[in-house]
Amino acid sequence: MKIEQIVVEKNVPCRMRDGSTLYADIYRPSQEGKFPVLLTRLPYNKDLPFYSHRYLDTHRLVQHGYVVIVQDVRGRFNSEGEFYPFLYEAEDGYDTVEWAAALPYSNGKVGMFGLSYYGYTQLLAAAEQPPHLEAIVPAMTLNDWRNNSLDKGGKFLVASSETWALESVAPEYLRRKYGDSAEYAVMMEKWADTYNRIEEWYSYKPIQQWPPLKELDAAGYFFDLLEGNVTEEMGERMSILNKYKQIQVPAYHIAGWYDNLLQSTLKNFSELHKQGRGVNKLIIGPWGHGVFSSVIGERNFGLQASGDWIDGHEDLTGLHIRWFDYWLKGEHTIVEDEAPIKLFVMGVNEWRDEQEWPLARTTYVPYYLHSDGKANSRFGDGRLSVELPTKDEPKDTFVYDPSNPVPTNGGGTLYAGVQTMGPKDQRQLEERGDVLVYTSEPLAEALEVTGPVKVILWAKTDAVDTDFTAKLIDVLPDGTAFNLTDGIVRASYRNGEIQVQESYESIKDEIMQYEIELWPTSNVFLPGHQIRIEISSSNFPRFDTNLNTGHTMITSSNFNTANQTIYHQETYPSHVVLPIIK
C-alpha cells in the first residue's frame, strides 16, 4: 500500500489511571485500515520538530504504513499533572501503550522510539510489560537517573545537570506558574540573561544554593537530589537496574563513542542480551549525544560514519523501519540474520559486525607509566610502554588547585557551550603543570583498542579527599593529540562506595591504588601514531572540582590545594589496561 497523504491530529487526549490527561499529536495514513503504532513520549514539547522528530523522518514512517504518536509527558506543555523527571514514566508509559493499541486505526501492535529522556521512557514502560508493546529502539539513554547522568561515583556532573535543569526544564515550569502574565515575561527575560551566562555559573558553589534556579524558583527536583530528598521508593521507580528481567521485548540500542550516556546504553544492551529474552541489537557510531554527523569535535570520520548513510547502506530512519517491519509487520528484513552488534572503528573509520560485548577475542594488555628520567619529573613528560617499571624510577608530582581546574576539552559531554563534545586537540592542556603526560614510542604497526579501558594508578595526596583523572589520547605524527576516552575517581569512593567520615584521614599521605574506569572506545592507532595517557585531578565543568577538604561543591565553597604524587615503580606499577584486538 502506497501512502499518499498524511492525516495529522493535534492534542489527542489520553487518560491515565489516576485521571490525569496527557496529550499527543498523531500522524497517520489517510487510507482506511489498521496500522501498527510507533510511539514516543518526551518532555521537550511535541510541537517542536527538532525534539519530536530529531534524527528520524517521521513522515517516512507514516508513508511506510505506521501511525506515529508523539506525546508530551506528564506535567509538560499540553499534558496535565506535575512533572518530576522519570517518576511517573513507567505507569504512564504502560497506560499510553495500551491506549495507542486500542485506537480505531491501530492494529494492536505498538513499538516505541526516541533518544535520551525519551529513550528511557521506553525502557521504563517495557519493564511494566504492557501486553501490546512489541519492540523498542532506545537510543543514547540511561538506566538509573543518578547513575552516569547526574552522579558518577561520588562526582556530580555539574555542567550537564545544571544545563538540563536550566535550559530544558525551567522555562516550562515558569510558563505554567505565571501563564501569560506580565510577570512571566519578566521572569523569562531573567531566565534568558541567566542562561546566556551559564558557563560562568558552572563555577558557583555551594551548588545547593545555585542562584539561577533558586531565584527562578524552578526545577525543584534539582535541589531534591542535591539535598537527598529522593526516597528509596522514588529512586526505585526511576531505575531499571533491578528490572532487566522484566524487559522482554526486542530492543535495538543506539550508542555513540562520544555520547555522555554510553556506559548506561552499553549496560542496557549487555544485561538484556545475556538474558536471552527477546532479541537485542546494538549499534555504536562515532557520535555524540543526539549528534549523528560524520563530523564531531575536530575530526571527520567520513560520510559512511554518518547516521544519514550508515556504512553506505541506510540511514537511521531506514534502520528503524527494518526493525519495526520485522517485529510489528512480520516481514523478513534480514534483522534475524544480522550480527547482534555493529560498531564503528575509529582510526581506520570502518564499520564492523561483532557477536558480543566486550569482544571475546580481546587481549587485555597493561601499558606502564615510566618516568622520563629526570630527577623531578614535575611535568610528567614520561614514557608509556609494555615494559615493567624498574625499582628506582622517580615519582612525578603536581599541585592540584580547585580554583584553577583543568578545563574539560571535548569527550562524552552534554552541556551548553561551543563545540563541547567529541575529539579535540589536547596539546594546550598538556602544557599545564597539573597535567602529567605519558607517551609511547611511535607505533611500527597498527594497534586496535576496542572495549573498556581502565587505569590502575598508585598515588598519594596530602589532602583528606581528592580526585584523580585519566585520559586516553591518539597522538598523530604531526603531534595533534585527539582524546578517545577519559575517566575520574574520587579517593573516598575508590572502593566503589563512599568511606565513612572517620576514614578520610586514612587517605591523606598514604600511597594507595586507584582504579580509574575510562569509558569504552574503539580506535586503531595507525603506524606512526603514539598512545598517550594524561593524569591529573580535575576535568571541569564536566565533573565537580574536588575541594580537597572532605566536603563537595554541593555543600561547601571552601577549598585547599593538594600536592599529588604519582608512582610508577616495580612496587607501584601504575598502568593503563588496553583492550587489544589482534
Coordinates of C-alpha atoms in Angstrom, one line a residue:
M1 CA 0.0 0.0 0.0
K2 CA 1.4 3.4 -1.0
I3 CA 0.6 6.2 1.4
E4 CA -0.1 9.4 -0.5
Q5 CA -1.5 11.6 2.3
I6 CA -0.9 12.0 6.0
V7 CA -3.6 12.9 8.5
V8 CA -2.4 15.0 11.5
E9 CA -4.4 15.1 14.7
K10 CA -3.3 17.6 17.3
N11 CA -3.6 17.3 21.1
V12 CA -5.4 13.9 21.2
P13 CA -6.2 13.2 24.9
C14 CA -5.0 10.0 26.6
R15 CA -6.4 9.4 30.1
M16 CA -4.0 7.9 32.7
R17 CA -5.0 5.6 35.5
D18 CA -5.0 8.4 38.1
G19 CA -7.3 10.6 36.0
S20 CA -4.7 12.9 34.5
T21 CA -4.9 13.5 30.8
L22 CA -1.8 13.6 28.6
Y23 CA -1.9 14.9 25.1
A24 CA -0.3 13.7 21.9
D25 CA 0.0 14.6 18.2
I26 CA -0.9 11.7 15.9
Y27 CA 0.4 11.3 12.3
R28 CA -1.3 8.6 10.4
P29 CA -2.1 7.4 6.9
S30 CA -5.2 8.8 5.3
Q31 CA -6.2 5.4 3.9
E32 CA -8.8 3.3 5.6
G33 CA -7.3 0.4 7.5
K34 CA -5.4 -0.6 10.7
F35 CA -1.7 0.0 11.1
P36 CA 1.0 -0.6 13.7
V37 CA 1.8 2.3 16.0
L38 CA 5.2 3.9 16.7
L39 CA 5.1 5.9 19.9
T40 CA 7.5 8.3 21.6
R41 CA 7.0 10.2 24.8
L42 CA 9.1 13.3 25.6
P43 CA 9.3 16.3 27.9
Y44 CA 10.6 18.8 25.3
N45 CA 7.4 19.8 23.5
K46 CA 5.9 17.6 20.9
D47 CA 5.2 20.7 18.7
L48 CA 8.9 21.3 18.1
P49 CA 10.2 19.2 15.2
F50 CA 13.8 19.3 16.5
Y51 CA 12.8 17.4 19.6
S52 CA 9.7 15.4 18.5
H53 CA 11.3 14.1 15.3
R54 CA 15.0 14.8 15.8
Y55 CA 17.1 12.1 14.0
L56 CA 14.1 10.4 12.3
D57 CA 11.9 11.3 9.3
T58 CA 8.5 10.6 10.9
H59 CA 6.7 11.3 7.7
R60 CA 8.6 8.4 6.1
L61 CA 7.5 6.2 8.9
V62 CA 3.9 7.1 8.2
Q63 CA 4.4 6.7 4.4
H64 CA 5.7 3.2 5.2
G65 CA 2.4 2.3 6.9
Y66 CA 2.8 3.3 10.5
V67 CA 0.8 5.5 12.9
V68 CA 3.3 7.8 14.6
I69 CA 2.3 9.2 18.1
V70 CA 4.3 11.9 19.8
Q71 CA 3.2 12.6 23.4
D72 CA 4.0 15.3 25.9
V73 CA 4.8 13.5 29.2
R74 CA 3.0 14.3 32.4
G75 CA 3.3 18.0 33.5
R76 CA 4.9 19.2 30.3
F77 CA 3.4 21.6 27.7
N78 CA -0.1 20.3 26.8
S79 CA -0.2 17.4 29.3
E80 CA -1.8 17.7 32.7
G81 CA -0.2 16.8 36.0
E82 CA 3.1 17.7 37.7
F83 CA 6.4 17.0 36.1
Y84 CA 9.0 15.2 38.1
P85 CA 11.7 13.6 35.9
F86 CA 11.0 9.9 35.3
L87 CA 8.9 9.4 38.4
Y88 CA 5.7 8.7 36.5
E89 CA 7.1 7.4 33.2
A90 CA 6.7 3.6 33.9
E91 CA 3.0 3.7 34.7
D92 CA 2.2 6.5 32.2
G93 CA 4.1 4.6 29.5
Y94 CA 2.1 1.4 30.2
D95 CA -1.2 3.3 30.0
T96 CA -0.2 5.1 26.8
V97 CA 0.9 2.0 25.0
E98 CA -2.4 0.3 25.8
W99 CA -4.4 3.4 24.8
A100 CA -2.5 3.5 21.5
A101 CA -3.1 -0.1 20.8
A102 CA -6.9 0.4 21.2
L103 CA -7.2 3.4 18.7
P104 CA -9.6 2.7 15.9
Y105 CA -6.8 2.8 13.2
S106 CA -4.3 0.7 15.3
N107 CA -3.8 -3.0 14.6
G108 CA -2.9 -3.5 18.2
K109 CA 0.9 -3.7 17.8
V110 CA 2.9 -0.9 19.3
G111 CA 6.6 0.0 19.1
M112 CA 8.5 2.8 20.8
F113 CA 11.4 5.0 19.7
G114 CA 13.4 8.0 20.9
L115 CA 16.7 9.0 22.5
S116 CA 17.9 10.3 25.8
Y117 CA 14.9 11.1 28.1
Y118 CA 12.5 9.6 25.5
G119 CA 14.8 6.6 25.1
Y120 CA 14.4 5.9 28.8
T121 CA 10.6 6.3 28.7
Q122 CA 10.7 3.2 26.5
L123 CA 12.7 1.1 29.0
L124 CA 10.6 2.2 32.0
A125 CA 7.4 1.3 30.1
A126 CA 8.8 -2.0 28.9
A127 CA 9.7 -3.0 32.4
E128 CA 5.9 -2.8 33.2
Q129 CA 5.2 -5.3 30.4
P130 CA 2.3 -3.7 28.6
P131 CA 0.7 -6.5 26.6
H132 CA 0.7 -4.7 23.2
L133 CA 4.3 -3.4 23.3
E134 CA 6.2 -5.4 20.7
A135 CA 9.6 -3.8 20.2
I136 CA 11.6 -0.7 21.2
V137 CA 14.6 1.3 19.9
P138 CA 16.1 3.1 22.9
A139 CA 18.9 5.5 21.8
M140 CA 21.6 7.0 23.9
T141 CA 19.8 6.7 27.1
L142 CA 20.2 5.8 30.8
N143 CA 19.2 3.1 33.3
D144 CA 19.1 5.0 36.5
W145 CA 18.5 8.7 36.8
R146 CA 21.5 9.3 39.1
N147 CA 23.9 6.7 37.6
N148 CA 26.0 8.2 34.8
S149 CA 23.5 11.0 34.3
L150 CA 23.7 13.2 37.4
D151 CA 26.2 11.5 39.6
K152 CA 29.1 9.1 38.8
G153 CA 30.9 7.5 41.7
G154 CA 30.5 10.5 44.0
K155 CA 31.3 13.1 41.4
F156 CA 28.5 15.5 40.5
L157 CA 28.1 16.0 36.8
V158 CA 28.0 19.8 37.1
A159 CA 27.6 21.2 33.6
S160 CA 25.2 18.6 32.2
S161 CA 23.0 18.6 35.3
E162 CA 22.8 22.4 35.5
T163 CA 22.4 22.9 31.8
W164 CA 19.5 20.4 31.6
A165 CA 17.7 21.9 34.6
L166 CA 18.0 25.5 33.4
E167 CA 17.8 25.1 29.6
S168 CA 15.3 22.2 29.2
V169 CA 13.2 22.1 32.3
A170 CA 12.9 25.6 33.9
P171 CA 11.2 27.5 31.1
E172 CA 8.1 25.3 31.1
Y173 CA 7.9 25.5 34.9
L174 CA 7.8 29.3 34.5
R175 CA 5.1 29.2 31.8
R176 CA 2.9 27.0 34.0
K177 CA 3.4 29.1 37.1
Y178 CA 2.9 32.6 35.5
G179 CA 0.8 31.9 32.4
D180 CA 0.6 34.9 30.0
S181 CA 1.1 37.5 32.7
A182 CA 3.5 40.4 32.6
E183 CA 5.4 38.7 35.4
Y184 CA 6.0 35.7 33.1
A185 CA 7.7 38.0 30.6
V186 CA 9.9 39.5 33.3
M187 CA 10.9 36.0 34.6
M188 CA 11.7 34.8 31.1
E189 CA 13.9 37.8 30.5
K190 CA 15.7 37.0 33.7
W191 CA 15.9 33.3 32.7
A192 CA 17.5 34.3 29.3
D193 CA 20.0 36.6 30.9
T194 CA 21.0 33.8 33.3
Y195 CA 21.2 31.2 30.6
N196 CA 23.4 33.4 28.5
R197 CA 25.9 33.4 31.3
I198 CA 25.6 29.7 32.3
E199 CA 29.2 29.0 31.7
E200 CA 30.1 31.5 34.5
W201 CA 27.5 29.8 36.8
Y202 CA 29.1 26.4 36.5
S203 CA 31.8 27.6 39.0
Y204 CA 29.3 28.7 41.6
K205 CA 29.4 26.9 44.9
P206 CA 27.8 25.7 47.1
I207 CA 25.6 24.2 44.3
Q208 CA 22.7 23.6 46.7
Q209 CA 22.2 27.3 46.7
W210 CA 22.6 27.7 42.9
P211 CA 21.1 31.1 42.2
P212 CA 19.9 30.5 38.6
L213 CA 17.3 28.0 39.8
K214 CA 16.8 29.3 43.4
E215 CA 15.9 32.8 42.1
L216 CA 13.6 31.5 39.4
D217 CA 12.0 29.0 41.9
A218 CA 12.0 26.4 39.1
A219 CA 13.0 22.8 38.7
G220 CA 12.7 21.9 42.4
Y221 CA 13.7 18.3 41.7
F222 CA 17.3 19.6 41.2
F223 CA 17.5 20.5 44.9
D224 CA 15.7 17.4 46.0
L225 CA 18.6 15.4 44.5
L226 CA 21.3 17.6 46.0
E227 CA 19.7 17.5 49.5
G228 CA 18.9 13.8 49.5
N229 CA 15.2 14.3 49.4
V230 CA 14.6 11.5 46.9
T231 CA 13.2 8.5 48.8
E232 CA 14.2 4.9 48.1
E233 CA 10.8 4.2 46.7
M234 CA 11.1 7.1 44.3
G235 CA 14.6 6.0 43.3
E236 CA 13.3 2.5 42.5
R237 CA 10.5 3.9 40.3
M238 CA 13.1 5.9 38.3
S239 CA 15.6 3.0 37.8
I240 CA 15.7 -0.2 35.8
L241 CA 18.9 -1.6 37.3
N242 CA 16.8 -4.2 39.2
K243 CA 14.3 -4.7 36.4
Y244 CA 16.2 -6.0 33.4
K245 CA 14.5 -9.4 33.7
Q246 CA 11.1 -7.7 33.3
I247 CA 12.1 -6.2 29.9
Q248 CA 11.2 -9.0 27.5
V249 CA 10.5 -7.1 24.2
P250 CA 13.2 -6.9 21.4
A251 CA 15.3 -3.8 21.7
Y252 CA 17.7 -2.1 19.3
H253 CA 20.1 0.0 21.3
I254 CA 21.8 3.0 19.6
A255 CA 25.0 4.4 21.1
G256 CA 27.9 6.7 20.4
W257 CA 31.6 6.6 21.4
Y258 CA 31.3 10.3 22.5
D259 CA 27.9 10.1 24.0
N260 CA 27.6 11.1 27.6
L261 CA 25.3 8.1 28.2
L262 CA 27.4 5.5 26.5
Q263 CA 28.1 3.5 29.7
S264 CA 24.4 3.1 30.6
T265 CA 23.4 2.2 27.0
L266 CA 26.1 -0.5 26.9
K267 CA 24.9 -1.9 30.2
N268 CA 21.3 -1.9 29.0
F269 CA 22.3 -3.9 25.9
S270 CA 24.7 -6.3 27.8
E271 CA 22.2 -7.1 30.6
L272 CA 19.3 -7.7 28.2
H273 CA 21.4 -9.6 25.7
K274 CA 22.9 -12.1 28.2
Q275 CA 19.4 -12.9 29.5
G276 CA 18.4 -14.2 26.0
R277 CA 14.9 -12.7 26.4
G278 CA 13.8 -11.4 23.1
V279 CA 16.3 -10.1 20.6
N280 CA 18.7 -7.3 21.4
K281 CA 20.9 -5.5 19.0
L282 CA 23.4 -2.6 19.3
I283 CA 24.9 -0.1 17.0
I284 CA 27.8 2.2 18.2
G285 CA 28.9 5.1 15.9
P286 CA 31.5 7.8 16.4
W287 CA 28.6 10.0 17.6
G288 CA 27.8 12.4 20.4
H289 CA 24.6 12.8 22.3
G290 CA 21.9 13.2 19.7
V291 CA 24.6 14.1 17.1
F292 CA 24.9 11.6 14.3
S293 CA 27.1 13.6 11.9
S294 CA 30.3 12.2 10.4
V295 CA 32.0 15.3 11.8
I296 CA 32.2 15.6 15.6
G297 CA 34.6 17.8 17.6
E298 CA 37.6 18.3 15.4
R299 CA 37.5 15.1 13.5
N300 CA 35.8 13.9 10.3
F301 CA 35.2 10.2 10.2
G302 CA 33.9 10.0 6.6
L303 CA 30.4 10.1 5.1
Q304 CA 29.7 6.4 5.9
A305 CA 30.1 7.2 9.6
S306 CA 27.0 9.5 9.4
G307 CA 23.6 8.4 10.6
D308 CA 22.4 9.6 7.3
W309 CA 24.3 6.9 5.4
I310 CA 25.4 4.2 7.8
D311 CA 28.1 2.1 6.2
G312 CA 26.9 3.4 2.8
H313 CA 23.7 1.5 3.1
E314 CA 20.9 3.1 5.1
D315 CA 20.0 6.0 7.4
L316 CA 18.7 5.8 10.9
T317 CA 15.1 6.1 9.7
G318 CA 15.7 3.1 7.4
L319 CA 17.2 1.1 10.3
H320 CA 14.0 1.8 12.4
I321 CA 11.8 0.8 9.5
R322 CA 13.6 -2.5 9.1
W323 CA 13.4 -3.2 12.8
F324 CA 9.8 -2.4 13.2
D325 CA 8.7 -4.1 9.9
Y326 CA 10.1 -7.3 11.3
W327 CA 8.5 -7.2 14.7
L328 CA 5.3 -5.3 14.0
K329 CA 4.5 -6.4 10.5
G330 CA 6.1 -9.8 10.4
E331 CA 8.2 -9.0 7.3
H332 CA 11.6 -10.6 6.6
T333 CA 14.0 -7.7 6.7
I334 CA 17.3 -9.6 7.5
V335 CA 17.0 -8.5 11.1
E336 CA 17.3 -12.1 12.3
D337 CA 20.3 -12.7 10.0
E338 CA 22.4 -9.7 11.2
A339 CA 25.1 -9.8 13.9
P340 CA 24.0 -8.5 17.3
I341 CA 26.4 -5.7 17.2
K342 CA 27.5 -3.2 14.6
L343 CA 30.3 -0.8 15.7
F344 CA 32.4 1.8 14.1
V345 CA 36.2 1.5 14.5
M346 CA 37.8 4.9 14.5
G347 CA 41.2 5.5 13.0
V348 CA 40.5 3.1 10.1
N349 CA 37.0 4.6 10.0
E350 CA 35.2 1.3 9.2
W351 CA 32.0 -0.4 10.4
R352 CA 32.3 -4.0 11.7
D353 CA 29.9 -6.7 12.9
E354 CA 30.5 -8.3 16.2
Q355 CA 28.8 -11.0 18.3
E356 CA 29.3 -9.9 21.9
W357 CA 30.4 -7.1 24.2
P358 CA 33.1 -6.9 25.3
L359 CA 34.7 -8.8 22.3
A360 CA 35.6 -12.3 23.3
R361 CA 38.9 -12.2 21.5
T362 CA 40.2 -9.3 23.5
T363 CA 43.6 -9.4 25.0
Y364 CA 44.0 -7.0 27.9
V365 CA 47.5 -5.6 27.8
P366 CA 49.0 -3.3 30.5
Y367 CA 51.0 -0.3 29.3
Y368 CA 53.1 1.0 32.2
L369 CA 53.8 4.6 33.1
H370 CA 57.5 5.5 33.2
S371 CA 59.5 8.5 34.3
D372 CA 61.3 10.5 31.7
G373 CA 64.5 10.0 33.7
K374 CA 64.6 13.5 35.3
A375 CA 65.1 13.8 39.0
N376 CA 61.9 15.8 39.5
S377 CA 59.7 14.9 36.6
R378 CA 57.1 17.5 37.6
F379 CA 55.5 17.8 34.2
G380 CA 55.3 14.0 33.8
D381 CA 56.6 14.0 30.2
G382 CA 57.2 10.4 30.6
R383 CA 57.0 7.2 28.6
L384 CA 54.3 4.6 28.1
S385 CA 55.3 1.0 27.3
V386 CA 54.6 -2.7 27.9
E387 CA 57.9 -2.9 29.9
L388 CA 57.5 -3.2 33.7
P389 CA 58.9 -0.2 35.6
T390 CA 62.2 -0.5 37.4
K391 CA 62.7 -0.5 41.1
D392 CA 64.1 3.0 41.4
E393 CA 62.1 5.1 38.9
P394 CA 61.5 8.6 40.2
K395 CA 57.9 9.6 41.1
D396 CA 56.0 12.5 39.5
T397 CA 54.3 15.3 41.4
F398 CA 51.9 18.2 40.7
V399 CA 49.8 20.6 42.6
Y400 CA 46.1 20.5 42.2
D401 CA 44.3 23.8 42.8
P402 CA 40.5 23.6 42.8
S403 CA 40.3 27.3 41.9
N404 CA 42.1 26.6 38.6
P405 CA 40.9 23.2 37.5
V406 CA 41.9 21.5 34.2
P407 CA 39.1 22.6 31.8
T408 CA 37.0 20.0 30.0
N409 CA 38.1 19.8 26.4
G410 CA 35.7 17.6 24.4
G411 CA 34.8 14.0 25.3
G412 CA 31.5 12.4 26.1
T413 CA 29.9 15.6 27.3
L414 CA 26.5 17.3 27.1
Y415 CA 26.2 20.9 28.2
A416 CA 25.9 24.5 27.0
G417 CA 28.9 25.9 25.2
V418 CA 30.6 26.0 21.8
Q419 CA 31.7 22.6 20.4
T420 CA 31.9 20.9 23.8
M421 CA 31.8 17.3 22.8
G422 CA 33.8 14.8 20.8
P423 CA 37.5 14.5 19.9
K424 CA 39.6 17.7 20.3
D425 CA 43.3 18.5 20.3
Q426 CA 44.6 18.3 23.9
R427 CA 48.0 19.8 23.4
Q428 CA 47.2 23.1 25.0
L429 CA 46.0 21.4 28.2
E430 CA 49.1 19.2 28.2
E431 CA 51.3 22.3 28.7
R432 CA 49.7 22.8 32.2
G433 CA 51.8 22.0 35.2
D434 CA 49.0 19.9 36.7
V435 CA 48.6 17.5 33.7
L436 CA 51.1 14.6 33.6
V437 CA 51.7 13.2 30.1
Y438 CA 53.0 9.6 29.3
T439 CA 53.5 8.7 25.6
S440 CA 54.5 5.6 23.8
E441 CA 57.1 5.4 21.0
P442 CA 55.7 5.8 17.5
L443 CA 54.0 2.5 16.5
A444 CA 55.6 0.4 13.8
E445 CA 52.3 -1.4 13.2
A446 CA 48.7 -0.6 13.6
L447 CA 47.2 -1.4 17.0
E448 CA 43.5 -1.7 17.6
V449 CA 42.0 -0.9 21.0
T450 CA 38.3 -1.8 21.3
G451 CA 36.5 -2.2 24.6
P452 CA 36.5 -1.0 28.2
V453 CA 39.7 0.8 29.3
K454 CA 41.0 1.3 32.8
V455 CA 43.9 2.9 34.6
I456 CA 45.5 1.4 37.7
L457 CA 47.1 4.3 39.5
W458 CA 49.3 4.3 42.5
A459 CA 49.2 7.8 44.1
K460 CA 49.5 9.8 47.2
T461 CA 47.8 13.1 48.3
D462 CA 48.3 15.4 51.2
A463 CA 44.5 16.1 51.2
V464 CA 41.9 14.3 53.2
D465 CA 40.0 13.6 49.9
T466 CA 40.8 14.4 46.3
D467 CA 40.2 13.2 42.7
F468 CA 42.4 11.6 40.0
T469 CA 41.6 11.7 36.3
A470 CA 43.0 9.8 33.3
K471 CA 42.6 10.3 29.6
L472 CA 43.5 8.1 26.6
I473 CA 44.9 10.0 23.6
D474 CA 45.7 9.1 20.0
V475 CA 48.7 11.2 19.0
L476 CA 49.1 11.8 15.3
P477 CA 52.5 12.1 13.6
D478 CA 52.2 15.9 13.4
G479 CA 51.7 16.0 17.2
T480 CA 47.9 16.5 17.2
A481 CA 46.5 14.8 20.3
F482 CA 42.9 13.6 20.0
N483 CA 41.1 12.4 23.1
L484 CA 39.4 9.0 22.8
T485 CA 38.0 8.4 26.3
D486 CA 38.5 9.5 29.9
G487 CA 37.6 8.8 33.5
I488 CA 37.8 10.0 37.0
V489 CA 37.9 8.5 40.5
R490 CA 37.2 10.2 43.9
A491 CA 39.5 9.0 46.6
S492 CA 36.7 8.5 49.1
Y493 CA 34.9 6.3 46.5
R494 CA 38.0 4.3 45.5
N495 CA 36.4 1.0 46.6
G496 CA 33.1 1.8 45.0
E497 CA 31.3 3.2 48.0
I498 CA 31.9 6.3 50.0
Q499 CA 34.0 5.8 53.0
V500 CA 32.8 6.9 56.4
Q501 CA 33.9 10.3 57.5
E502 CA 36.5 8.9 60.0
S503 CA 38.4 7.2 57.2
Y504 CA 39.2 10.4 55.4
E505 CA 42.4 10.7 57.4
S506 CA 43.5 7.3 56.1
I507 CA 43.6 8.8 52.6
K508 CA 46.0 11.6 53.5
D509 CA 49.7 10.9 52.9
E510 CA 49.1 7.2 52.1
I511 CA 50.2 5.5 48.9
M512 CA 47.0 4.0 47.5
Q513 CA 45.9 2.1 44.5
Y514 CA 43.1 3.8 42.5
E515 CA 41.2 2.2 39.6
I516 CA 40.0 4.8 37.1
E517 CA 37.4 3.4 34.8
L518 CA 37.6 5.0 31.4
W519 CA 34.6 4.7 29.1
P520 CA 34.9 2.1 26.3
T521 CA 36.2 3.1 22.9
S522 CA 37.2 1.6 19.5
N523 CA 40.2 3.0 17.7
V524 CA 43.1 1.8 15.6
F525 CA 46.3 3.6 16.4
L526 CA 47.9 3.7 12.9
P527 CA 51.6 3.3 12.2
G528 CA 53.5 6.3 13.3
H529 CA 50.9 7.3 15.9
Q530 CA 51.5 7.2 19.6
I531 CA 49.5 6.1 22.6
R532 CA 49.3 8.7 25.3
I533 CA 47.8 8.8 28.8
E534 CA 47.2 12.0 30.7
I535 CA 46.9 12.0 34.5
S536 CA 45.5 14.9 36.5
S537 CA 43.0 15.7 39.3
S538 CA 40.2 17.7 37.5
N539 CA 38.0 17.8 34.5
F540 CA 35.7 20.8 34.9
P541 CA 32.9 21.6 34.3
R542 CA 32.1 18.0 33.2
F543 CA 32.7 16.9 36.8
D544 CA 32.6 19.0 40.0
T545 CA 36.0 20.0 41.3
N546 CA 37.1 18.2 44.5
L547 CA 37.7 20.8 47.2
N548 CA 40.3 18.5 48.9
T549 CA 38.6 19.1 52.3
G550 CA 36.2 16.1 52.6
H551 CA 33.3 18.4 51.5
T552 CA 32.0 18.9 48.0
M553 CA 30.9 21.8 45.7
I554 CA 27.3 20.8 46.6
T555 CA 27.6 21.9 50.2
S556 CA 30.7 24.0 50.5
S557 CA 32.8 26.7 48.9
N558 CA 36.0 26.4 51.0
F559 CA 38.9 24.5 49.4
N560 CA 42.6 23.6 49.9
T561 CA 45.2 22.9 47.3
A562 CA 46.6 19.4 47.2
N563 CA 50.1 18.0 46.5
Q564 CA 49.7 14.9 44.3
T565 CA 52.3 12.2 43.8
I566 CA 52.1 9.6 41.1
Y567 CA 54.2 6.5 41.5
H568 CA 55.4 4.2 38.7
Q569 CA 57.9 1.7 40.2
E570 CA 58.3 -2.0 40.5
T571 CA 56.4 -1.9 43.8
Y572 CA 53.8 0.6 42.5
P573 CA 53.4 -0.2 38.8
S574 CA 50.9 2.4 37.6
H575 CA 49.5 1.4 34.2
V576 CA 46.6 1.6 31.7
V577 CA 44.9 -1.7 30.7
L578 CA 44.2 -1.6 26.9
P579 CA 41.7 -4.0 25.3
I580 CA 43.8 -5.1 22.3
I581 CA 42.2 -6.7 19.3
K582 CA 44.5 -8.7 17.0

